[in-house]
Amino acid sequence: MALKNPHLYHLHISSNSGKNYQKILDKITQFQASNPKKKIYMMAFGNTSQPISESVIDAIKEYTDILSNKEKYKGYEDVVGNLQLRELICSRYYQPMGVTLEPSEIFIIDGAQSATGNISELFSKKSIIAVQNPMYPYFIESNLMMDKTRIVTLNCYEKNGFLPEKPQQKVDLMYLCFPNNPTGVTAKTNELKSFVNYALNHQSAIIFDGVYGKFVRTRDVPKSIYQIEGSKKCSIEINSFSKTANFTGVRLGWCVIPHELTVGDSSPSELNQMWKTRYKVKFWGASNLAQAAGIAVLSQRGQEESEATIQYYLNNASLLRKTLEYLGLKCFGGIDNPYIWVKGRQGLSSWEFFDYLLENTGIVGIPGCFFGTCGEGYLRLSALGHREDVEECVEGLNNST
């Protein structure tokens, strides 16, 4: 008799993330039924709104022609990813930051989320795992799914600018996300350096979510963990085209496992080769059509188009944040990140603040408690929507005062 996976089953029946998403949708449905003439401003989810750029669409069309031509047709790519794409990630993404990587250290993935969870398979079930609080729920849920339950939280409080506390015990893995989702805050060079030093001193590994690195505009805020000295020896970085090139539906990204990386009983290049073996067993590569699109994103024209997209979302965030602050609400993020972390009015819980904004402004965010206990009393807003909606929402907020 086949038995279901007990770890996945218990996550299925106890997961708060699925329940919270459904609760948000149910509240929207109820509000619309009671207020059919009021407009909803959806700022809850991290889905992009702008079309894929012209040069990337041209590349997709060109590759579609290749797939439809018997003489030119291509099937499987290299299991770890198209070599040209990996070379471009090294030369066009990392080299301008002063970071030198080899294509053999780059692994192409189908979006950041799958790799962020699956990367934990490199490490023992006995690993002690540290995550920020508040944090993206998947960091915890993906580990629980693999029966990794030795999880500690690095609490992030407003008084410390939502930067995480250092582990009070030895941990084996640390999940760090900067610029952060959900709080939108960034870490300066010296702040990231302290975590790299911890990892080096304790033979720990950092799993660094760098998806929003290209949004950084502030000096002395690293776009990549590899801008920190010594980080290649202890850090894995995960990145994506989703937010910078509007690839939320295309699904393409990469992770970096440096040859220098060693933890515990591992030797140089061993973890890199173990991850390659896992690819051959459980993945076999991202879509070649998506990878052709990624190559176009990293062309000179594609990078210019991508920068325009990033600035569009940052302008959305700036406009929204300034208005919320004008109305007396305390905000974080929205400067080097498309997310704004808003503190609720005094005495309101996250869900009460959610209800207050929805009922009075039509704005839908995600209650901060969704992201952990340290998120209670806050709300995350996404500025990845349409400019006209943000402007209309801002005008409504100003007129309500």
mmCIF file of C-alpha atoms in Angstrom, residues 87-270:
data_model
loop_
_atom_site.group_PDB
_atom_site.id
_atom_site.type_symbol
_atom_site.label_atom_id
_atom_site.label_comp_id
_atom_site.label_asym_id
_atom_site.label_seq_id
_atom_site.Cartn_x
_atom_site.Cartn_y
_atom_site.Cartn_z
ATOM 1 C CA GLU A 87 28.437 33.751 -20.439
ATOM 2 C CA LEU A 88 26.268 36.847 -20.762
ATOM 3 C CA ILE A 89 25.162 36.616 -17.133
ATOM 4 C CA CYS A 90 28.841 36.636 -16.174
ATOM 5 C CA SER A 91 29.859 39.466 -18.509
ATOM 6 C CA ARG A 92 26.760 41.667 -18.679
ATOM 7 C CA TYR A 93 25.254 41.196 -15.205
ATOM 8 C CA TYR A 94 28.134 40.534 -12.807
ATOM 9 C CA GLN A 95 31.256 42.088 -14.387
ATOM 10 C CA PRO A 96 29.841 45.653 -14.293
ATOM 11 C CA MET A 97 29.521 45.165 -10.502
ATOM 12 C CA GLY A 98 33.173 44.148 -10.267
ATOM 13 C CA VAL A 99 32.291 40.480 -9.787
ATOM 14 C CA THR A 100 34.117 37.784 -11.774
ATOM 15 C CA LEU A 101 32.348 34.462 -12.250
ATOM 16 C CA GLU A 102 32.781 31.539 -14.637
ATOM 17 C CA PRO A 103 29.935 30.182 -16.784
ATOM 18 C CA SER A 104 30.405 26.799 -15.061
ATOM 19 C CA GLU A 105 29.275 28.482 -11.814
ATOM 20 C CA ILE A 106 25.965 29.597 -13.373
ATOM 21 C CA PHE A 107 22.917 27.301 -13.486
ATOM 22 C CA ILE A 108 19.853 28.383 -15.471
ATOM 23 C CA ILE A 109 16.537 27.846 -13.681
ATOM 24 C CA ASP A 110 12.836 28.265 -14.382
ATOM 25 C CA GLY A 111 12.379 31.203 -12.030
ATOM 26 C CA ALA A 112 13.775 31.942 -8.594
ATOM 27 C CA GLN A 113 11.198 30.198 -6.440
ATOM 28 C CA SER A 114 11.916 26.617 -7.478
ATOM 29 C CA ALA A 115 15.664 26.983 -6.956
ATOM 30 C CA THR A 116 15.252 28.840 -3.661
ATOM 31 C CA GLY A 117 13.463 25.836 -2.222
ATOM 32 C CA ASN A 118 15.265 23.049 -4.036
ATOM 33 C CA ILE A 119 18.747 24.357 -3.255
ATOM 34 C CA SER A 120 18.313 23.041 0.284
ATOM 35 C CA GLU A 121 18.660 19.520 -1.141
ATOM 36 C CA LEU A 122 22.409 20.144 -1.240
ATOM 37 C CA PHE A 123 22.509 20.046 2.532
ATOM 38 C CA SER A 124 21.811 17.506 5.243
ATOM 39 C CA LYS A 125 18.386 17.082 6.837
ATOM 40 C CA LYS A 126 20.131 17.729 10.132
ATOM 41 C CA SER A 127 21.062 21.254 9.034
ATOM 42 C CA ILE A 128 20.007 24.104 11.294
ATOM 43 C CA ILE A 129 18.391 26.710 9.050
ATOM 44 C CA ALA A 130 18.033 30.430 9.804
ATOM 45 C CA VAL A 131 15.464 32.630 8.064
ATOM 46 C CA GLN A 132 14.571 36.296 8.402
ATOM 47 C CA ASN A 133 11.326 37.219 10.158
ATOM 48 C CA PRO A 134 9.371 38.656 8.377
ATOM 49 C CA MET A 135 10.253 36.484 5.408
ATOM 50 C CA TYR A 136 8.873 35.070 2.165
ATOM 51 C CA PRO A 137 6.914 32.023 3.457
ATOM 52 C CA TYR A 138 8.369 29.685 0.841
ATOM 53 C CA PHE A 139 11.774 29.761 2.549
ATOM 54 C CA ILE A 140 10.287 27.851 5.460
ATOM 55 C CA GLU A 141 7.620 25.819 3.681
ATOM 56 C CA SER A 142 9.999 24.329 1.124
ATOM 57 C CA ASN A 143 12.262 23.068 3.906
ATOM 58 C CA LEU A 144 9.388 21.632 5.945
ATOM 59 C CA MET A 145 8.335 19.761 2.815
ATOM 60 C CA MET A 146 11.735 18.018 2.921
ATOM 61 C CA ASP A 147 11.412 17.227 6.657
ATOM 62 C CA LYS A 148 13.892 19.922 7.611
ATOM 63 C CA THR A 149 12.442 21.196 10.849
ATOM 64 C CA ARG A 150 15.463 22.669 12.655
ATOM 65 C CA ILE A 151 14.544 26.235 11.753
ATOM 66 C CA VAL A 152 15.381 29.380 13.716
ATOM 67 C CA THR A 153 14.274 32.919 12.938
ATOM 68 C CA LEU A 154 16.392 36.053 12.647
ATOM 69 C CA ASN A 155 13.987 38.690 13.875
ATOM 70 C CA CYS A 156 13.805 42.013 12.041
ATOM 71 C CA TYR A 157 12.383 44.980 13.959
ATOM 72 C CA GLU A 158 11.536 48.517 12.970
ATOM 73 C CA LYS A 159 13.971 49.917 15.560
ATOM 74 C CA ASN A 160 16.818 48.187 13.662
ATOM 75 C CA GLY A 161 15.574 49.180 10.215
ATOM 76 C CA PHE A 162 14.238 45.637 9.682
ATOM 77 C CA LEU A 163 17.751 44.245 9.407
ATOM 78 C CA PRO A 164 17.996 40.707 10.800
ATOM 79 C CA GLU A 165 19.578 39.833 14.094
ATOM 80 C CA LYS A 166 22.696 37.673 13.962
ATOM 81 C CA PRO A 167 22.166 34.008 14.857
ATOM 82 C CA GLN A 168 22.509 33.397 18.578
ATOM 83 C CA GLN A 169 23.616 29.824 17.898
ATOM 84 C CA LYS A 170 25.552 28.016 15.200
ATOM 85 C CA VAL A 171 23.431 27.608 12.080
ATOM 86 C CA ASP A 172 24.302 25.713 8.910
ATOM 87 C CA LEU A 173 22.209 27.662 6.376
ATOM 88 C CA MET A 174 21.047 31.268 6.341
ATOM 89 C CA TYR A 175 18.417 32.571 3.936
ATOM 90 C CA LEU A 176 18.972 36.279 3.280
ATOM 91 C CA CYS A 177 16.964 38.455 0.900
ATOM 92 C CA PHE A 178 18.160 41.982 -0.034
ATOM 93 C CA PRO A 179 16.636 44.204 -1.265
ATOM 94 C CA ASN A 180 14.078 42.522 0.931
ATOM 95 C CA ASN A 181 10.716 41.028 0.174
ATOM 96 C CA PRO A 182 8.459 41.958 1.995
ATOM 97 C CA THR A 183 9.947 44.966 3.826
ATOM 98 C CA GLY A 184 11.682 46.588 0.854
ATOM 99 C CA VAL A 185 14.723 47.480 2.967
ATOM 100 C CA THR A 186 18.329 47.092 1.852
ATOM 101 C CA ALA A 187 21.558 46.082 3.579
ATOM 102 C CA LYS A 188 24.731 48.127 3.222
ATOM 103 C CA THR A 189 28.125 46.611 2.489
ATOM 104 C CA ASN A 190 29.242 46.443 6.115
ATOM 105 C CA GLU A 191 25.931 44.896 7.166
ATOM 106 C CA LEU A 192 26.168 42.099 4.602
ATOM 107 C CA LYS A 193 29.848 41.677 5.407
ATOM 108 C CA SER A 194 28.971 40.786 9.002
ATOM 109 C CA PHE A 195 26.835 37.874 7.787
ATOM 110 C CA VAL A 196 29.549 36.703 5.400
ATOM 111 C CA ASN A 197 32.025 36.794 8.280
ATOM 112 C CA TYR A 198 29.630 34.751 10.417
ATOM 113 C CA ALA A 199 29.262 32.162 7.649
ATOM 114 C CA LEU A 200 33.019 31.910 7.118
ATOM 115 C CA ASN A 201 33.687 31.580 10.843
ATOM 116 C CA HIS A 202 31.023 28.903 11.357
ATOM 117 C CA GLN A 203 31.410 26.990 8.075
ATOM 118 C CA SER A 204 27.845 27.951 7.195
ATOM 119 C CA ALA A 205 26.228 28.668 3.826
ATOM 120 C CA ILE A 206 24.249 31.754 2.826
ATOM 121 C CA ILE A 207 21.416 31.318 0.335
ATOM 122 C CA PHE A 208 21.038 34.838 -1.005
ATOM 123 C CA ASP A 209 17.864 35.931 -2.780
ATOM 124 C CA GLY A 210 19.117 38.703 -5.084
ATOM 125 C CA VAL A 211 16.067 38.998 -7.332
ATOM 126 C CA TYR A 212 15.685 42.744 -6.707
ATOM 127 C CA GLY A 213 19.365 43.656 -6.978
ATOM 128 C CA LYS A 214 18.921 45.559 -10.237
ATOM 129 C CA PHE A 215 16.445 47.885 -8.503
ATOM 130 C CA VAL A 216 19.193 49.284 -6.259
ATOM 131 C CA ARG A 217 19.994 52.956 -6.805
ATOM 132 C CA THR A 218 21.533 53.846 -3.426
ATOM 133 C CA ARG A 219 25.326 53.994 -3.046
ATOM 134 C CA ASP A 220 27.001 51.435 -0.769
ATOM 135 C CA VAL A 221 24.102 49.022 -1.196
ATOM 136 C CA PRO A 222 25.358 45.843 -2.908
ATOM 137 C CA LYS A 223 23.371 44.448 -5.804
ATOM 138 C CA SER A 224 24.937 41.010 -5.298
ATOM 139 C CA ILE A 225 26.314 39.107 -2.300
ATOM 140 C CA TYR A 226 29.449 38.534 -4.387
ATOM 141 C CA GLN A 227 30.374 42.190 -4.045
ATOM 142 C CA ILE A 228 31.319 41.264 -0.468
ATOM 143 C CA GLU A 229 34.867 39.998 0.054
ATOM 144 C CA GLY A 230 35.035 36.276 0.825
ATOM 145 C CA SER A 231 31.418 35.609 -0.113
ATOM 146 C CA LYS A 232 32.205 33.104 -2.883
ATOM 147 C CA LYS A 233 33.475 30.723 -0.221
ATOM 148 C CA CYS A 234 30.144 30.640 1.612
ATOM 149 C CA SER A 235 27.316 31.955 -0.598
ATOM 150 C CA ILE A 236 24.838 30.742 -3.200
ATOM 151 C CA GLU A 237 22.983 33.488 -5.071
ATOM 152 C CA ILE A 238 19.602 33.080 -6.749
ATOM 153 C CA ASN A 239 18.307 35.573 -9.295
ATOM 154 C CA SER A 240 15.586 35.969 -11.881
ATOM 155 C CA PHE A 241 14.412 37.852 -14.958
ATOM 156 C CA SER A 242 10.855 37.943 -13.586
ATOM 157 C CA LYS A 243 10.688 41.485 -12.227
ATOM 158 C CA THR A 244 13.366 43.189 -14.336
ATOM 159 C CA ALA A 245 12.185 41.894 -17.731
ATOM 160 C CA ASN A 246 8.511 41.110 -16.953
ATOM 161 C CA PHE A 247 9.171 37.361 -17.143
ATOM 162 C CA THR A 248 6.738 36.319 -14.398
ATOM 163 C CA GLY A 249 4.993 34.154 -16.983
ATOM 164 C CA VAL A 250 8.057 33.239 -19.050
ATOM 165 C CA ARG A 251 9.821 31.708 -16.000
ATOM 166 C CA LEU A 252 13.575 32.147 -16.241
ATOM 167 C CA GLY A 253 16.381 32.852 -13.805
ATOM 168 C CA TRP A 254 19.688 31.522 -12.549
ATOM 169 C CA CYS A 255 21.547 30.437 -9.462
ATOM 170 C CA VAL A 256 25.262 30.747 -8.779
ATOM 171 C CA ILE A 257 27.237 28.038 -6.992
ATOM 172 C CA PRO A 258 30.875 29.161 -6.936
ATOM 173 C CA HIS A 259 33.645 26.589 -7.183
ATOM 174 C CA GLU A 260 35.124 28.145 -4.034
ATOM 175 C CA LEU A 261 32.021 27.335 -1.985
ATOM 176 C CA THR A 262 32.691 24.925 0.862
ATOM 177 C CA VAL A 263 30.696 24.138 3.996
ATOM 178 C CA GLY A 264 31.315 21.584 6.700
ATOM 179 C CA ASP A 265 32.736 18.424 5.145
ATOM 180 C CA SER A 266 32.577 19.586 1.503
ATOM 181 C CA SER A 267 35.552 20.384 -0.724
ATOM 182 C CA PRO A 268 35.949 23.058 -3.443
ATOM 183 C CA SER A 269 33.671 22.480 -6.498
ATOM 184 C CA GLU A 270 31.931 19.559 -4.773
#
